[in-house]
């Protein structure tokens, strides 16, 4: 990033290649399996490009990138909500359908790995977005409480609470599937 | 990678592989940057002036209605009575056109996006819009 700030376009390309999967993965986990994330991921790096003079070398580049990516994801979630776009089907009362009612392909039609990936993806989308974000950033991106707090603009203590609730909620959602597999 | 000491939940979460960017991702970013940096020839000066006037007009209209009466109204204080549906539409137009204004290169993140989601200012504009939409239903 410092080389890019000093004018190296090649350095920017290297940044994109190095962090593109991280940005993609984060957006996919935050926005769900059906969202179009490629344009948002591109937008994140375009904003990095435009904001290079504002970047403070004292901070980590990943925090800077994830902050931008998170804001883009928030905007998309808010826009989808306004337009009535739902990431998952809903029940008659407008609430989310129980996981067991969501149509799943029979076990023999898909490898077990894809089925669990699908269940986990849908379970993540059932979490409140701040819990989901905290969990994704910690588990998949290895960020610590302070870094997550900088991105979510909350204290590390609040992040710890979000993570605890996120895991509790996920256990409750995924336990039935786990029990069914071991039965 | 799963670790033996992790709980069953942590081990399960590893089975969600996320998604990798396509091979052409960098090209896509560069193409968008090139388009933003190279406006159409011949009409570039005219487009910039028209875009400047349009952006100024949008911001002036929004700022005028927000400034009427003076002072900020928090989302909890706003009950929809002091902002009409037309004023709400103007605010929504500014918000929804933020991407267009940014793509023209007229206003950068510091002016637009952070203005909507500034750390200090909070998300007051978005919260106000949400509150007003609820009141107008």
Coordinates of C-alpha atoms in Angstrom, one line a residue:
Chain A
X1 CA 0.0 0.0 0.0
X2 CA 2.9 2.4 0.8
X3 CA 4.4 1.7 -2.6
X4 CA 1.0 2.4 -4.2
X5 CA 0.7 5.7 -2.3
X6 CA 4.1 6.6 -3.7
X7 CA 2.7 6.1 -7.2
X8 CA 3.3 2.4 -8.1
X9 CA 0.4 1.1 -10.1
X10 CA 1.9 -2.3 -10.1
X11 CA 1.7 -2.3 -6.3
X12 CA -2.0 -1.7 -6.6
X13 CA -2.4 -4.6 -8.9
X14 CA -0.5 -6.8 -6.4
X15 CA -2.8 -5.6 -3.6
X16 CA -5.8 -6.6 -5.6
X17 CA -4.5 -10.1 -6.4
X18 CA -3.4 -10.6 -2.8
X19 CA -6.7 -9.6 -1.2
X20 CA -9.3 -10.3 -3.8
X21 CA -10.3 -13.6 -2.4
X22 CA -10.6 -12.2 1.1
X23 CA -12.9 -9.4 -0.2
X24 CA -14.9 -11.9 -2.2
X25 CA -15.3 -14.4 0.6
X26 CA -16.3 -11.7 3.1
X27 CA -19.0 -10.3 0.8
X28 CA -20.3 -13.8 0.0
X29 CA -20.6 -14.7 3.7
X30 CA -22.2 -11.4 4.6
X31 CA -24.6 -11.1 1.7
X32 CA -25.6 -14.7 1.2
X33 CA -25.4 -17.3 -1.6
X34 CA -27.6 -15.4 -4.1
X35 CA -26.1 -12.0 -4.0
X36 CA -24.0 -10.6 -6.9
X37 CA -20.8 -9.8 -5.1
X38 CA -18.3 -9.4 -8.0
X39 CA -19.4 -5.7 -8.6
X40 CA -19.2 -4.9 -4.9
X41 CA -15.8 -6.5 -4.6
X42 CA -14.5 -4.5 -7.6
X43 CA -16.0 -1.4 -6.0
X44 CA -14.1 -2.0 -2.8
X45 CA -10.8 -1.9 -4.6
X46 CA -11.8 1.1 -6.7
X47 CA -12.5 2.9 -3.5
X48 CA -9.1 1.8 -2.1
X49 CA -7.6 3.2 -5.3
X50 CA -9.3 6.5 -4.9
X51 CA -8.7 6.8 -1.2
X52 CA -5.0 6.1 -1.3
X53 CA -4.1 9.5 0.0
X54 CA -6.4 9.0 3.0
X55 CA -4.8 5.7 4.0
X56 CA -2.9 5.9 7.3
X57 CA 0.2 3.7 7.3
X58 CA -0.1 3.3 11.1
X59 CA -3.2 1.1 10.5
X60 CA -3.4 -2.4 8.9
X61 CA -4.3 -2.4 5.3
X62 CA -6.7 -5.3 5.9
X63 CA -8.7 -3.2 8.4
X64 CA -8.8 -0.4 5.8
X65 CA -10.0 -2.8 3.1
X66 CA -12.5 -4.6 5.3
X67 CA -14.0 -1.4 6.5
X68 CA -14.7 -0.3 3.0
X69 CA -16.0 -3.8 2.1
X70 CA -18.3 -3.9 5.1
X71 CA -19.8 -0.5 4.3
X72 CA -20.5 -1.6 0.8
X73 CA -22.2 -4.8 2.1
X74 CA -24.2 -2.7 4.6
X75 CA -25.4 -0.4 1.7
X76 CA -26.4 -3.5 -0.4
X77 CA -28.3 -5.0 2.5
X78 CA -30.1 -1.7 3.1
X79 CA -30.9 -1.3 -0.6
X80 CA -32.2 -4.8 -0.8
X81 CA -34.4 -4.3 2.2
X82 CA -35.9 -1.1 0.6
X83 CA -36.6 -2.9 -2.6
X84 CA -38.0 -5.9 -0.9
X85 CA -35.2 -8.2 -2.0
X86 CA -34.9 -11.1 0.3
X87 CA -31.8 -13.3 0.6
X88 CA -33.8 -16.2 1.8
X89 CA -37.5 -17.3 1.3
X90 CA -39.9 -16.2 4.1
X91 CA -42.8 -17.7 5.9
X92 CA -46.4 -16.5 5.7
X93 CA -45.9 -14.2 8.6
X94 CA -43.0 -12.5 6.9
X95 CA -40.4 -14.1 9.2
X96 CA -37.7 -16.4 8.0
X97 CA -38.6 -20.0 7.3
X98 CA -37.3 -22.6 9.6
X99 CA -34.2 -24.2 8.1
X100 CA -35.9 -27.6 7.8
X101 CA -38.6 -26.1 5.5
X102 CA -36.1 -24.7 3.1
X103 CA -35.9 -26.9 0.1
X104 CA -32.8 -29.0 0.1
X105 CA -31.6 -31.4 -2.6
X106 CA -31.7 -35.0 -1.4
X107 CA -28.4 -36.2 0.1
X108 CA -27.6 -38.4 -2.9
X109 CA -27.8 -35.5 -5.3
X110 CA -25.1 -33.4 -3.8
X111 CA -21.8 -34.2 -2.1
X112 CA -22.0 -33.9 1.7
X113 CA -19.5 -31.0 1.6
X114 CA -21.8 -28.8 -0.6
X115 CA -24.8 -29.6 1.6
X116 CA -23.1 -28.4 4.7
X117 CA -21.7 -25.3 3.0
X118 CA -25.3 -24.5 1.9
X119 CA -26.7 -25.0 5.4
X120 CA -23.9 -22.9 7.0
X121 CA -24.4 -20.2 4.4
X122 CA -28.1 -20.0 5.1
X123 CA -27.6 -20.2 8.9
X124 CA -25.2 -17.3 8.7
X125 CA -27.8 -15.3 6.8
X126 CA -30.3 -15.9 9.7
X127 CA -28.0 -14.1 12.1
X128 CA -28.3 -10.3 12.7
X129 CA -25.8 -8.7 10.4
X130 CA -23.6 -7.4 13.1
X131 CA -23.3 -10.8 14.7
X132 CA -22.7 -12.4 11.3
X133 CA -20.0 -9.8 10.4
X134 CA -18.2 -10.2 13.7
X135 CA -18.2 -14.0 13.4
X136 CA -17.1 -14.0 9.7
X137 CA -14.2 -11.6 10.4
X138 CA -13.0 -13.6 13.4
X139 CA -13.4 -17.1 12.1
X140 CA -12.6 -16.7 8.4
X141 CA -10.3 -13.7 8.4
X142 CA -8.5 -14.2 11.7
X143 CA -9.1 -10.6 12.9
X144 CA -8.8 -9.9 16.6
X145 CA -11.4 -8.1 18.8
X146 CA -9.8 -4.7 18.3
X147 CA -9.6 -5.0 14.6
X148 CA -13.2 -6.2 14.3
X149 CA -14.3 -3.3 16.6
X150 CA -12.6 -0.8 14.3
X151 CA -14.5 -2.1 11.4
X152 CA -17.9 -2.3 13.2
X153 CA -17.2 0.9 15.1
X154 CA -17.9 -0.8 18.5
X155 CA -15.7 -1.6 21.4
X156 CA -13.8 -4.9 21.7
X157 CA -16.1 -5.8 24.6
X158 CA -19.1 -5.3 22.4
X159 CA -17.4 -7.5 19.7
X160 CA -16.9 -10.2 22.3
X161 CA -20.6 -10.1 23.1
X162 CA -21.6 -10.2 19.5
X163 CA -19.4 -13.3 18.9
X164 CA -20.8 -15.1 21.9
X165 CA -24.4 -14.5 20.7
X166 CA -23.5 -15.4 17.1
X167 CA -22.1 -18.8 18.2
X168 CA -25.0 -19.5 20.5
X169 CA -27.5 -18.7 17.7
X170 CA -25.6 -20.8 15.1
X171 CA -25.4 -23.8 17.5
X172 CA -29.1 -23.6 17.9
X173 CA -29.6 -23.5 14.1
X174 CA -27.2 -26.2 13.2
X175 CA -27.6 -28.6 16.1
X176 CA -30.6 -30.5 14.5
X177 CA -28.5 -31.2 11.4
X178 CA -25.6 -32.4 13.4
X179 CA -27.8 -34.6 15.5
X180 CA -29.5 -36.0 12.4
X181 CA -26.1 -37.0 10.9
X182 CA -24.9 -38.7 14.1
X183 CA -28.2 -40.6 14.6
Chain B
X1 CA -8.1 -25.7 8.7
X2 CA -9.9 -27.4 11.5
X3 CA -8.0 -27.9 14.7
X4 CA -8.6 -30.9 17.1
X5 CA -9.2 -28.6 20.0
X6 CA -12.0 -26.7 18.2
X7 CA -15.6 -27.2 19.1
X8 CA -17.9 -29.0 16.6
X9 CA -19.3 -25.6 15.6
X10 CA -15.9 -24.2 14.7
X11 CA -15.0 -27.3 12.8
X12 CA -18.3 -27.1 10.9
X13 CA -17.7 -23.5 10.0
X14 CA -14.6 -24.6 8.1
X15 CA -16.9 -26.4 5.7
X16 CA -18.1 -23.1 4.3
X17 CA -15.4 -22.4 1.8
X18 CA -16.5 -18.9 0.9
X19 CA -15.8 -17.9 -2.7
X20 CA -12.8 -17.1 -4.7
X21 CA -12.6 -14.2 -7.1
X22 CA -12.6 -15.1 -10.8
X23 CA -9.3 -15.1 -12.7
X24 CA -10.4 -11.9 -14.6
X25 CA -11.1 -9.9 -11.4
X26 CA -8.1 -7.6 -11.6
X27 CA -8.9 -6.9 -15.3
X28 CA -12.4 -5.9 -14.2
X29 CA -11.1 -3.5 -11.6
X30 CA -8.7 -1.9 -14.1
X31 CA -11.4 -1.6 -16.7
X32 CA -13.7 0.3 -14.4
X33 CA -10.8 2.5 -13.3
X34 CA -9.9 3.3 -16.9
X35 CA -13.5 4.1 -17.7
X36 CA -13.7 6.4 -14.7
X37 CA -10.4 8.1 -15.6
X38 CA -11.1 8.5 -19.4
X39 CA -14.5 10.2 -19.9
X40 CA -15.9 10.3 -23.5
X41 CA -13.9 12.5 -25.8
X42 CA -15.5 15.6 -27.4
X43 CA -18.4 15.8 -24.9
X44 CA -16.1 15.6 -21.8
X45 CA -16.3 19.3 -20.9
X46 CA -20.0 19.5 -21.5
X47 CA -20.7 16.3 -19.5
X48 CA -18.6 17.6 -16.6
X49 CA -20.4 20.9 -16.5
X50 CA -23.8 19.3 -16.8
X51 CA -22.9 16.8 -14.1
X52 CA -21.6 19.6 -11.9
X53 CA -24.8 21.5 -12.2
X54 CA -26.9 18.4 -11.6
X55 CA -24.9 17.3 -8.6
X56 CA -25.0 20.9 -7.2
X57 CA -28.7 21.0 -7.8
X58 CA -29.4 17.7 -6.0
X59 CA -27.3 18.7 -3.0
X60 CA -28.8 22.2 -2.9
X61 CA -32.3 20.9 -2.9
X62 CA -31.6 18.3 -0.3
X63 CA -29.6 20.7 1.8
X64 CA -32.4 23.3 1.6
X65 CA -35.0 21.0 2.9
X66 CA -32.8 19.6 5.6
X67 CA -31.8 23.1 6.6
X68 CA -35.3 24.5 6.9
X69 CA -36.1 25.3 10.5
X70 CA -32.4 25.0 11.4
X71 CA -30.6 22.3 13.5
X72 CA -30.4 18.6 13.1
X73 CA -33.3 16.4 13.9
X74 CA -32.4 13.0 15.3
X75 CA -34.3 9.9 14.1
X76 CA -36.1 9.7 17.4
X77 CA -37.3 13.3 17.2
X78 CA -38.5 13.1 13.6
X79 CA -42.1 12.1 13.3
X80 CA -42.5 12.8 9.6
X81 CA -44.6 15.9 10.3
X82 CA -41.9 18.4 9.4
X83 CA -40.8 16.6 6.2
X84 CA -43.2 16.1 3.3
X85 CA -43.2 13.1 0.9
X86 CA -41.6 15.4 -1.7
X87 CA -38.8 16.3 0.6
X88 CA -38.3 12.6 1.5
X89 CA -38.1 11.8 -2.2
X90 CA -35.4 14.4 -2.7
X91 CA -33.4 12.9 0.1
X92 CA -33.9 9.4 -1.3
X93 CA -32.9 10.7 -4.8
X94 CA -29.6 12.0 -3.4
X95 CA -28.9 8.7 -1.6
X96 CA -29.9 6.6 -4.5
X97 CA -27.8 8.6 -7.0
X98 CA -24.8 8.6 -4.8
X99 CA -23.2 5.9 -7.1
X100 CA -23.9 8.0 -10.2
X101 CA -22.3 11.0 -8.6
X102 CA -19.3 9.0 -7.6
X103 CA -18.9 7.4 -11.0
X104 CA -18.8 10.8 -12.6
X105 CA -15.9 11.6 -10.3
X106 CA -17.6 14.7 -9.2
X107 CA -17.7 13.8 -5.5
X108 CA -15.4 11.4 -3.7
X109 CA -16.0 9.2 -0.7
X110 CA -15.2 12.0 1.7
X111 CA -18.1 14.0 0.4
X112 CA -20.7 11.4 -0.4
X113 CA -20.4 8.0 1.2
X114 CA -18.9 9.1 4.4
X115 CA -21.4 11.9 4.6
X116 CA -24.1 9.2 4.7
X117 CA -22.1 7.0 6.9
X118 CA -19.6 9.1 8.7
X119 CA -18.2 7.7 11.9
X120 CA -18.9 10.9 13.8
X121 CA -22.1 11.9 12.1
X122 CA -23.3 8.4 12.4
X123 CA -26.0 7.1 10.0
X124 CA -28.3 9.9 10.9
X125 CA -29.5 10.4 7.3
X126 CA -30.2 6.8 6.7
X127 CA -31.8 6.4 10.2
X128 CA -34.0 9.5 9.4
X129 CA -35.0 8.0 6.0
X130 CA -35.9 4.7 7.7
X131 CA -38.0 6.5 10.4
X132 CA -39.8 8.6 7.8
X133 CA -40.6 5.6 5.6
X134 CA -42.2 3.9 8.5
X135 CA -44.2 7.1 9.4
X136 CA -45.4 7.5 5.8
X137 CA -46.7 3.9 5.5

